[in-house]
PDB file of C-alpha atoms in Angstrom:
ATOM      1  CA  TYR A 269      -1.891  12.904   1.815  1.00 91.00           C
ATOM      2  CA  GLY A 270      -0.926  15.163   4.738  1.00 92.00           C
ATOM      3  CA  SER A 271      -4.250  16.971   5.127  1.00 94.00           C
ATOM      4  CA  GLU A 272      -6.280  13.798   4.654  1.00 96.00           C
ATOM      5  CA  MET A 273      -4.238  11.982   7.269  1.00 97.00           C
ATOM      6  CA  LYS A 274      -4.613  14.910   9.642  1.00 97.00           C
ATOM      7  CA  ASN A 275      -8.400  14.635   9.284  1.00 97.00           C
ATOM      8  CA  VAL A 276      -8.256  10.895   9.881  1.00 98.00           C
ATOM      9  CA  THR A 277      -6.148  11.515  13.025  1.00 98.00           C
ATOM     10  CA  ASP A 278      -8.453  14.311  14.257  1.00 98.00           C
ATOM     11  CA  ARG A 279     -11.502  12.014  13.877  1.00 98.00           C
ATOM     12  CA  GLY A 280      -9.785   9.313  15.979  1.00 98.00           C
ATOM     13  CA  GLN A 281      -9.487   6.874  13.085  1.00 98.00           C
ATOM     14  CA  ILE A 282      -5.934   5.923  14.054  1.00 98.00           C
ATOM     15  CA  THR A 283      -6.449   3.620  16.995  1.00 98.00           C
ATOM     16  CA  LYS A 284      -6.531  -0.085  17.842  1.00 98.00           C
ATOM     17  CA  VAL A 285      -8.214  -1.876  14.916  1.00 98.00           C
ATOM     18  CA  PRO A 286      -9.015  -5.500  15.781  1.00 97.00           C
ATOM     19  CA  VAL A 287      -9.195  -8.128  13.034  1.00 97.00           C
ATOM     20  CA  ASP A 288     -12.795  -9.111  12.232  1.00 96.00           C
ATOM     21  CA  ARG A 289     -12.648 -12.877  11.703  1.00 94.00           C
ATOM     22  CA  LYS A 290     -15.846 -12.697   9.602  1.00 95.00           C
ATOM     23  CA  LEU A 291     -14.143 -10.553   7.021  1.00 97.00           C
ATOM     24  CA  GLY A 292     -11.379 -11.641   4.633  1.00 97.00           C
ATOM     25  CA  VAL A 293      -8.157  -9.777   4.345  1.00 98.00           C
ATOM     26  CA  VAL A 294      -7.015  -8.015   1.150  1.00 98.00           C
ATOM     27  CA  THR A 295      -3.426  -7.136   0.574  1.00 98.00           C
ATOM     28  CA  ALA A 296      -2.110  -4.406  -1.682  1.00 98.00           C
ATOM     29  CA  TRP A 297       1.574  -4.394  -2.665  1.00 98.00           C
ATOM     30  CA  ASP A 298       4.066  -2.045  -4.132  1.00 96.00           C
ATOM     31  CA  LEU A 299       6.989  -4.111  -5.402  1.00 93.00           C
ATOM     32  CA  GLY A 300      10.361  -2.532  -5.111  1.00 84.00           C
ATOM     33  CA  ILE A 301      13.137  -3.199  -7.501  1.00 72.00           C
ATOM     34  CA  GLY A 302      16.302  -2.368  -5.631  1.00 74.00           C
ATOM     35  CA  ASP A 303      14.238  -0.550  -3.023  1.00 83.00           C
ATOM     36  CA  SER A 304      11.383  -1.310  -0.617  1.00 93.00           C
ATOM     37  CA  THR A 305       8.365  -3.522  -1.089  1.00 96.00           C
ATOM     38  CA  ALA A 306       5.333  -2.342   0.899  1.00 97.00           C
ATOM     39  CA  ILE A 307       2.175  -4.294   1.718  1.00 98.00           C
ATOM     40  CA  TRP A 308      -1.036  -3.055   3.297  1.00 98.00           C
ATOM     41  CA  PHE A 309      -3.477  -5.490   4.904  1.00 98.00           C
ATOM     42  CA  ALA A 310      -7.091  -4.392   4.903  1.00 98.00           C
ATOM     43  CA  GLN A 311     -10.622  -5.539   5.600  1.00 98.00           C
ATOM     44  CA  PHE A 312     -13.528  -4.014   3.756  1.00 97.00           C
ATOM     45  CA  SER A 313     -16.923  -3.648   5.420  1.00 95.00           C
ATOM     46  CA  PRO A 314     -19.976  -1.891   3.906  1.00 93.00           C
ATOM     47  CA  THR A 315     -19.170   1.349   5.791  1.00 94.00           C
ATOM     48  CA  GLU A 316     -15.435   1.384   6.341  1.00 96.00           C
ATOM     49  CA  ILE A 317     -12.012   0.223   5.353  1.00 98.00           C
ATOM     50  CA  ARG A 318     -10.160  -1.362   8.242  1.00 98.00           C
ATOM     51  CA  ILE A 319      -6.389  -1.054   7.723  1.00 98.00           C
ATOM     52  CA  ILE A 320      -5.199  -3.767  10.075  1.00 98.00           C
ATOM     53  CA  ASP A 321      -1.514  -4.162   9.270  1.00 98.00           C
ATOM     54  CA  TYR A 322       1.426  -2.921   7.182  1.00 98.00           C
ATOM     55  CA  TYR A 323       4.739  -4.541   6.275  1.00 98.00           C
ATOM     56  CA  GLU A 324       7.756  -3.077   4.459  1.00 97.00           C
ATOM     57  CA  ASN A 325      11.215  -4.443   3.718  1.00 96.00           C
ATOM     58  CA  SER A 326      13.936  -4.455   1.102  1.00 94.00           C
ATOM     59  CA  GLY A 327      16.709  -6.639  -0.158  1.00 91.00           C
ATOM     60  CA  VAL A 328      14.771  -9.878   0.084  1.00 93.00           C
ATOM     61  CA  GLY A 329      12.973 -12.090  -2.399  1.00 90.00           C
ATOM     62  CA  LEU A 330       9.321 -12.781  -2.973  1.00 93.00           C
ATOM     63  CA  ASP A 331       9.592 -15.931  -0.869  1.00 94.00           C
ATOM     64  CA  HIS A 332      10.273 -13.667   2.173  1.00 96.00           C
ATOM     65  CA  TYR A 333       7.022 -11.789   1.674  1.00 97.00           C
ATOM     66  CA  VAL A 334       5.032 -15.023   1.195  1.00 97.00           C
ATOM     67  CA  SER A 335       6.531 -16.219   4.455  1.00 98.00           C
ATOM     68  CA  ILE A 336       5.470 -13.035   6.215  1.00 98.00           C
ATOM     69  CA  LEU A 337       1.924 -13.468   4.912  1.00 98.00           C
ATOM     70  CA  ARG A 338       1.808 -17.027   6.225  1.00 97.00           C
ATOM     71  CA  GLU A 339       3.239 -15.950   9.628  1.00 98.00           C
ATOM     72  CA  LYS A 340       0.539 -13.285  10.008  1.00 97.00           C
ATOM     73  CA  GLY A 341      -2.106 -16.028   9.453  1.00 94.00           C
ATOM     74  CA  TYR A 342      -4.861 -13.841   8.097  1.00 97.00           C
ATOM     75  CA  ASN A 343      -7.684 -15.244   5.951  1.00 97.00           C
ATOM     76  CA  TYR A 344      -6.629 -13.763   2.640  1.00 98.00           C
ATOM     77  CA  THR A 345      -9.255 -13.272  -0.085  1.00 98.00           C
ATOM     78  CA  GLU A 346      -7.318 -11.061  -2.542  1.00 98.00           C
ATOM     79  CA  HIS A 347      -3.807  -9.818  -3.251  1.00 98.00           C
ATOM     80  CA  ILE A 348      -3.659  -6.642  -5.355  1.00 98.00           C
ATOM     81  CA  LEU A 349      -0.394  -6.134  -7.163  1.00 97.00           C
ATOM     82  CA  PRO A 350       0.833  -3.513  -9.615  1.00 94.00           C
ATOM     83  CA  HIS A 351       0.783  -4.093 -13.358  1.00 90.00           C
ATOM     84  CA  ASP A 352       4.603  -4.589 -13.544  1.00 86.00           C
ATOM     85  CA  ILE A 353       4.136  -7.930 -11.747  1.00 91.00           C
ATOM     86  CA  GLN A 354       3.709  -9.409 -15.214  1.00 88.00           C
ATOM     87  CA  VAL A 355       7.168  -8.327 -16.465  1.00 84.00           C
ATOM     88  CA  THR A 356       9.527 -11.270 -17.065  1.00 81.00           C
ATOM     89  CA  GLU A 357      12.663 -11.372 -14.950  1.00 76.00           C
ATOM     90  CA  LEU A 358      15.840 -11.674 -17.036  1.00 66.00           C
ATOM     91  CA  GLY A 359      17.509 -14.147 -14.684  1.00 73.00           C
ATOM     92  CA  THR A 360      14.693 -16.632 -14.351  1.00 75.00           C
ATOM     93  CA  GLY A 361      12.544 -16.079 -17.438  1.00 82.00           C
ATOM     94  CA  GLN A 362       9.535 -16.016 -15.126  1.00 89.00           C
ATOM     95  CA  SER A 363       7.340 -13.078 -14.165  1.00 92.00           C
ATOM     96  CA  ARG A 364       6.867 -12.145 -10.538  1.00 92.00           C
ATOM     97  CA  LEU A 365       3.256 -13.161 -10.996  1.00 94.00           C
ATOM     98  CA  GLU A 366       4.326 -16.691 -11.994  1.00 94.00           C
ATOM     99  CA  MET A 367       6.763 -16.751  -9.075  1.00 93.00           C
ATOM    100  CA  LEU A 368       4.144 -15.727  -6.530  1.00 96.00           C
ATOM    101  CA  LYS A 369       1.712 -18.350  -7.866  1.00 96.00           C
ATOM    102  CA  SER A 370       4.408 -21.046  -7.620  1.00 95.00           C
ATOM    103  CA  LEU A 371       4.892 -19.976  -3.987  1.00 96.00           C
ATOM    104  CA  GLY A 372       1.144 -20.572  -3.299  1.00 96.00           C
ATOM    105  CA  ILE A 373      -0.218 -17.031  -3.588  1.00 96.00           C
ATOM    106  CA  MET A 374      -3.545 -17.172  -5.422  1.00 94.00           C
ATOM    107  CA  ALA A 375      -6.465 -14.751  -5.842  1.00 96.00           C
ATOM    108  CA  ILE A 376      -4.118 -12.193  -7.404  1.00 97.00           C
ATOM    109  CA  THR A 377      -5.619  -9.093  -8.949  1.00 97.00           C
ATOM    110  CA  ILE A 378      -3.666  -6.679 -11.084  1.00 96.00           C
ATOM    111  CA  ALA A 379      -4.315  -3.086 -10.056  1.00 95.00           C
ATOM    112  CA  PRO A 380      -5.805  -0.998 -12.836  1.00 90.00           C
ATOM    113  CA  LYS A 381      -3.230   1.129 -14.655  1.00 87.00           C
ATOM    114  CA  LEU A 382      -4.632   4.501 -13.972  1.00 85.00           C
ATOM    115  CA  ARG A 383      -2.950   7.887 -14.275  1.00 87.00           C
ATOM    116  CA  ILE A 384      -1.115   8.589 -11.083  1.00 86.00           C
ATOM    117  CA  ASP A 385      -3.057  11.797 -10.462  1.00 87.00           C
ATOM    118  CA  ASP A 386      -6.372   9.938 -10.779  1.00 89.00           C
ATOM    119  CA  GLY A 387      -5.245   7.314  -8.275  1.00 90.00           C
ATOM    120  CA  ILE A 388      -4.045   9.965  -5.867  1.00 90.00           C
ATOM    121  CA  GLN A 389      -7.409  11.765  -6.070  1.00 92.00           C
ATOM    122  CA  SER A 390      -9.282   8.537  -5.493  1.00 93.00           C
ATOM    123  CA  THR A 391      -7.082   7.742  -2.511  1.00 94.00           C
ATOM    124  CA  ARG A 392      -7.697  11.226  -1.016  1.00 93.00           C
ATOM    125  CA  LEU A 393     -11.434  10.690  -1.237  1.00 95.00           C
ATOM    126  CA  SER A 394     -11.299   7.220   0.205  1.00 96.00           C
ATOM    127  CA  LEU A 395      -8.997   7.873   3.206  1.00 97.00           C
ATOM    128  CA  GLU A 396     -11.898   9.342   5.154  1.00 96.00           C
ATOM    129  CA  LYS A 397     -13.390   5.810   5.275  1.00 97.00           C
ATOM    130  CA  CYS A 398     -10.187   4.253   6.604  1.00 98.00           C
ATOM    131  CA  TRP A 399      -9.456   3.166  10.190  1.00 98.00           C
ATOM    132  CA  PHE A 400      -5.730   2.480  10.831  1.00 98.00           C
ATOM    133  CA  ASP A 401      -4.261   0.233  13.493  1.00 98.00           C
ATOM    134  CA  GLU A 402      -1.936   2.709  15.247  1.00 98.00           C
ATOM    135  CA  ILE A 403       0.726   0.116  16.167  1.00 98.00           C
ATOM    136  CA  LYS A 404       0.831  -2.297  13.223  1.00 98.00           C
ATOM    137  CA  CYS A 405       0.534   0.481  10.636  1.00 98.00           C
ATOM    138  CA  GLU A 406       2.818   3.020  12.222  1.00 98.00           C
ATOM    139  CA  ARG A 407       5.409   3.229   9.344  1.00 97.00           C
ATOM    140  CA  GLY A 408       2.770   3.171   6.668  1.00 98.00           C
ATOM    141  CA  ILE A 409       0.785   5.886   8.370  1.00 98.00           C
ATOM    142  CA  GLU A 410       3.918   8.077   8.540  1.00 97.00           C
ATOM    143  CA  ALA A 411       4.550   7.390   4.810  1.00 97.00           C
ATOM    144  CA  LEU A 412       1.060   8.589   3.956  1.00 97.00           C
ATOM    145  CA  ARG A 413       1.514  11.701   6.110  1.00 96.00           C
ATOM    146  CA  GLN A 414       4.830  12.645   4.467  1.00 92.00           C
ATOM    147  CA  TYR A 415       4.015  11.694   0.869  1.00 92.00           C
ATOM    148  CA  GLN A 416       4.334  14.773  -1.347  1.00 83.00           C
ATOM    149  CA  ARG A 417       4.853  16.185  -4.814  1.00 71.00           C
ATOM    150  CA  ASP A 418       8.325  16.787  -6.134  1.00 67.00           C
ATOM    151  CA  PHE A 419       9.676  20.283  -6.019  1.00 57.00           C
ATOM    152  CA  ASP A 420      11.705  21.826  -8.864  1.00 61.00           C
ATOM    153  CA  GLU A 421      14.194  24.013  -7.111  1.00 68.00           C
ATOM    154  CA  LYS A 422      15.602  25.423 -10.357  1.00 69.00           C
ATOM    155  CA  GLY A 423      12.140  26.554 -11.556  1.00 65.00           C
ATOM    156  CA  ASN A 424      10.888  27.161  -7.963  1.00 60.00           C
ATOM    157  CA  THR A 425       7.680  25.310  -8.620  1.00 64.00           C
ATOM    158  CA  TRP A 426       5.914  22.077  -7.807  1.00 53.00           C
ATOM    159  CA  ARG A 427       6.242  19.320 -10.406  1.00 60.00           C
ATOM    160  CA  GLY A 428       3.130  17.371 -11.366  1.00 62.00           C
ATOM    161  CA  LYS A 429       4.452  14.049 -10.181  1.00 71.00           C
ATOM    162  CA  PRO A 430       4.989  12.737  -6.629  1.00 76.00           C
ATOM    163  CA  LYS A 431       8.455  12.778  -5.097  1.00 74.00           C
ATOM    164  CA  HIS A 432      10.102   9.311  -5.174  1.00 79.00           C
ATOM    165  CA  ASP A 433      11.484   8.659  -1.722  1.00 87.00           C
ATOM    166  CA  TRP A 434      10.853   6.233   1.175  1.00 90.00           C
ATOM    167  CA  THR A 435       7.189   7.331   1.396  1.00 94.00           C
ATOM    168  CA  SER A 436       6.414   6.320  -2.212  1.00 93.00           C
ATOM    169  CA  HIS A 437       6.161   2.608  -1.586  1.00 94.00           C
ATOM    170  CA  GLY A 438       3.512   2.816   1.177  1.00 96.00           C
ATOM    171  CA  ALA A 439       1.635   5.531  -0.709  1.00 95.00           C
ATOM    172  CA  ASP A 440       1.634   3.567  -3.992  1.00 95.00           C
ATOM    173  CA  ALA A 441       0.507   0.385  -2.275  1.00 97.00           C
ATOM    174  CA  MET A 442      -2.355   2.347  -0.602  1.00 97.00           C
ATOM    175  CA  ARG A 443      -3.323   3.755  -4.005  1.00 95.00           C
ATOM    176  CA  TYR A 444      -3.525   0.218  -5.407  1.00 96.00           C
ATOM    177  CA  LEU A 445      -5.633  -0.841  -2.438  1.00 97.00           C
ATOM    178  CA  ILE A 446      -8.092   2.007  -2.775  1.00 91.00           C
ATOM    179  CA  THR A 447      -8.430   2.117  -6.607  1.00 84.00           C
TER     180      THR A 447
END
């Protein structure tokens, strides 16, 4: 999303973005298994998407993320999670969806299972409507700027899929938020 984020930057859409108490907050998550979990916090108005916060961590359980949501104290109206939230954990026999609900997280929406390319294109088109809080979203903004396709050095060509690295989590969570 490098060129889209350059346009957002050039238009001054990375700035201080205050929380509008009249609007609810939507979260969008990418759940890491053995790597990072990323969460975007957004408010949708008729004309813009206000990206008010971002959180990323690894090596902690779902209870940690629920605690972070509570600490932030936003008025949550929806939590968008990837389709793999419904997979049952071997150790507990529960899905992550069931675990989140037992921790008090309601209003959960499962992100549509689209082709990755379709989601990326939708995100590219929607980023022009986004306003990012420059402080609270700093790491997420950088992830979006550096997100890229994977390069096949042997064939000296770009692969069709995105490169899986530290940027993937923030980029995937943004894709779930936008689509």
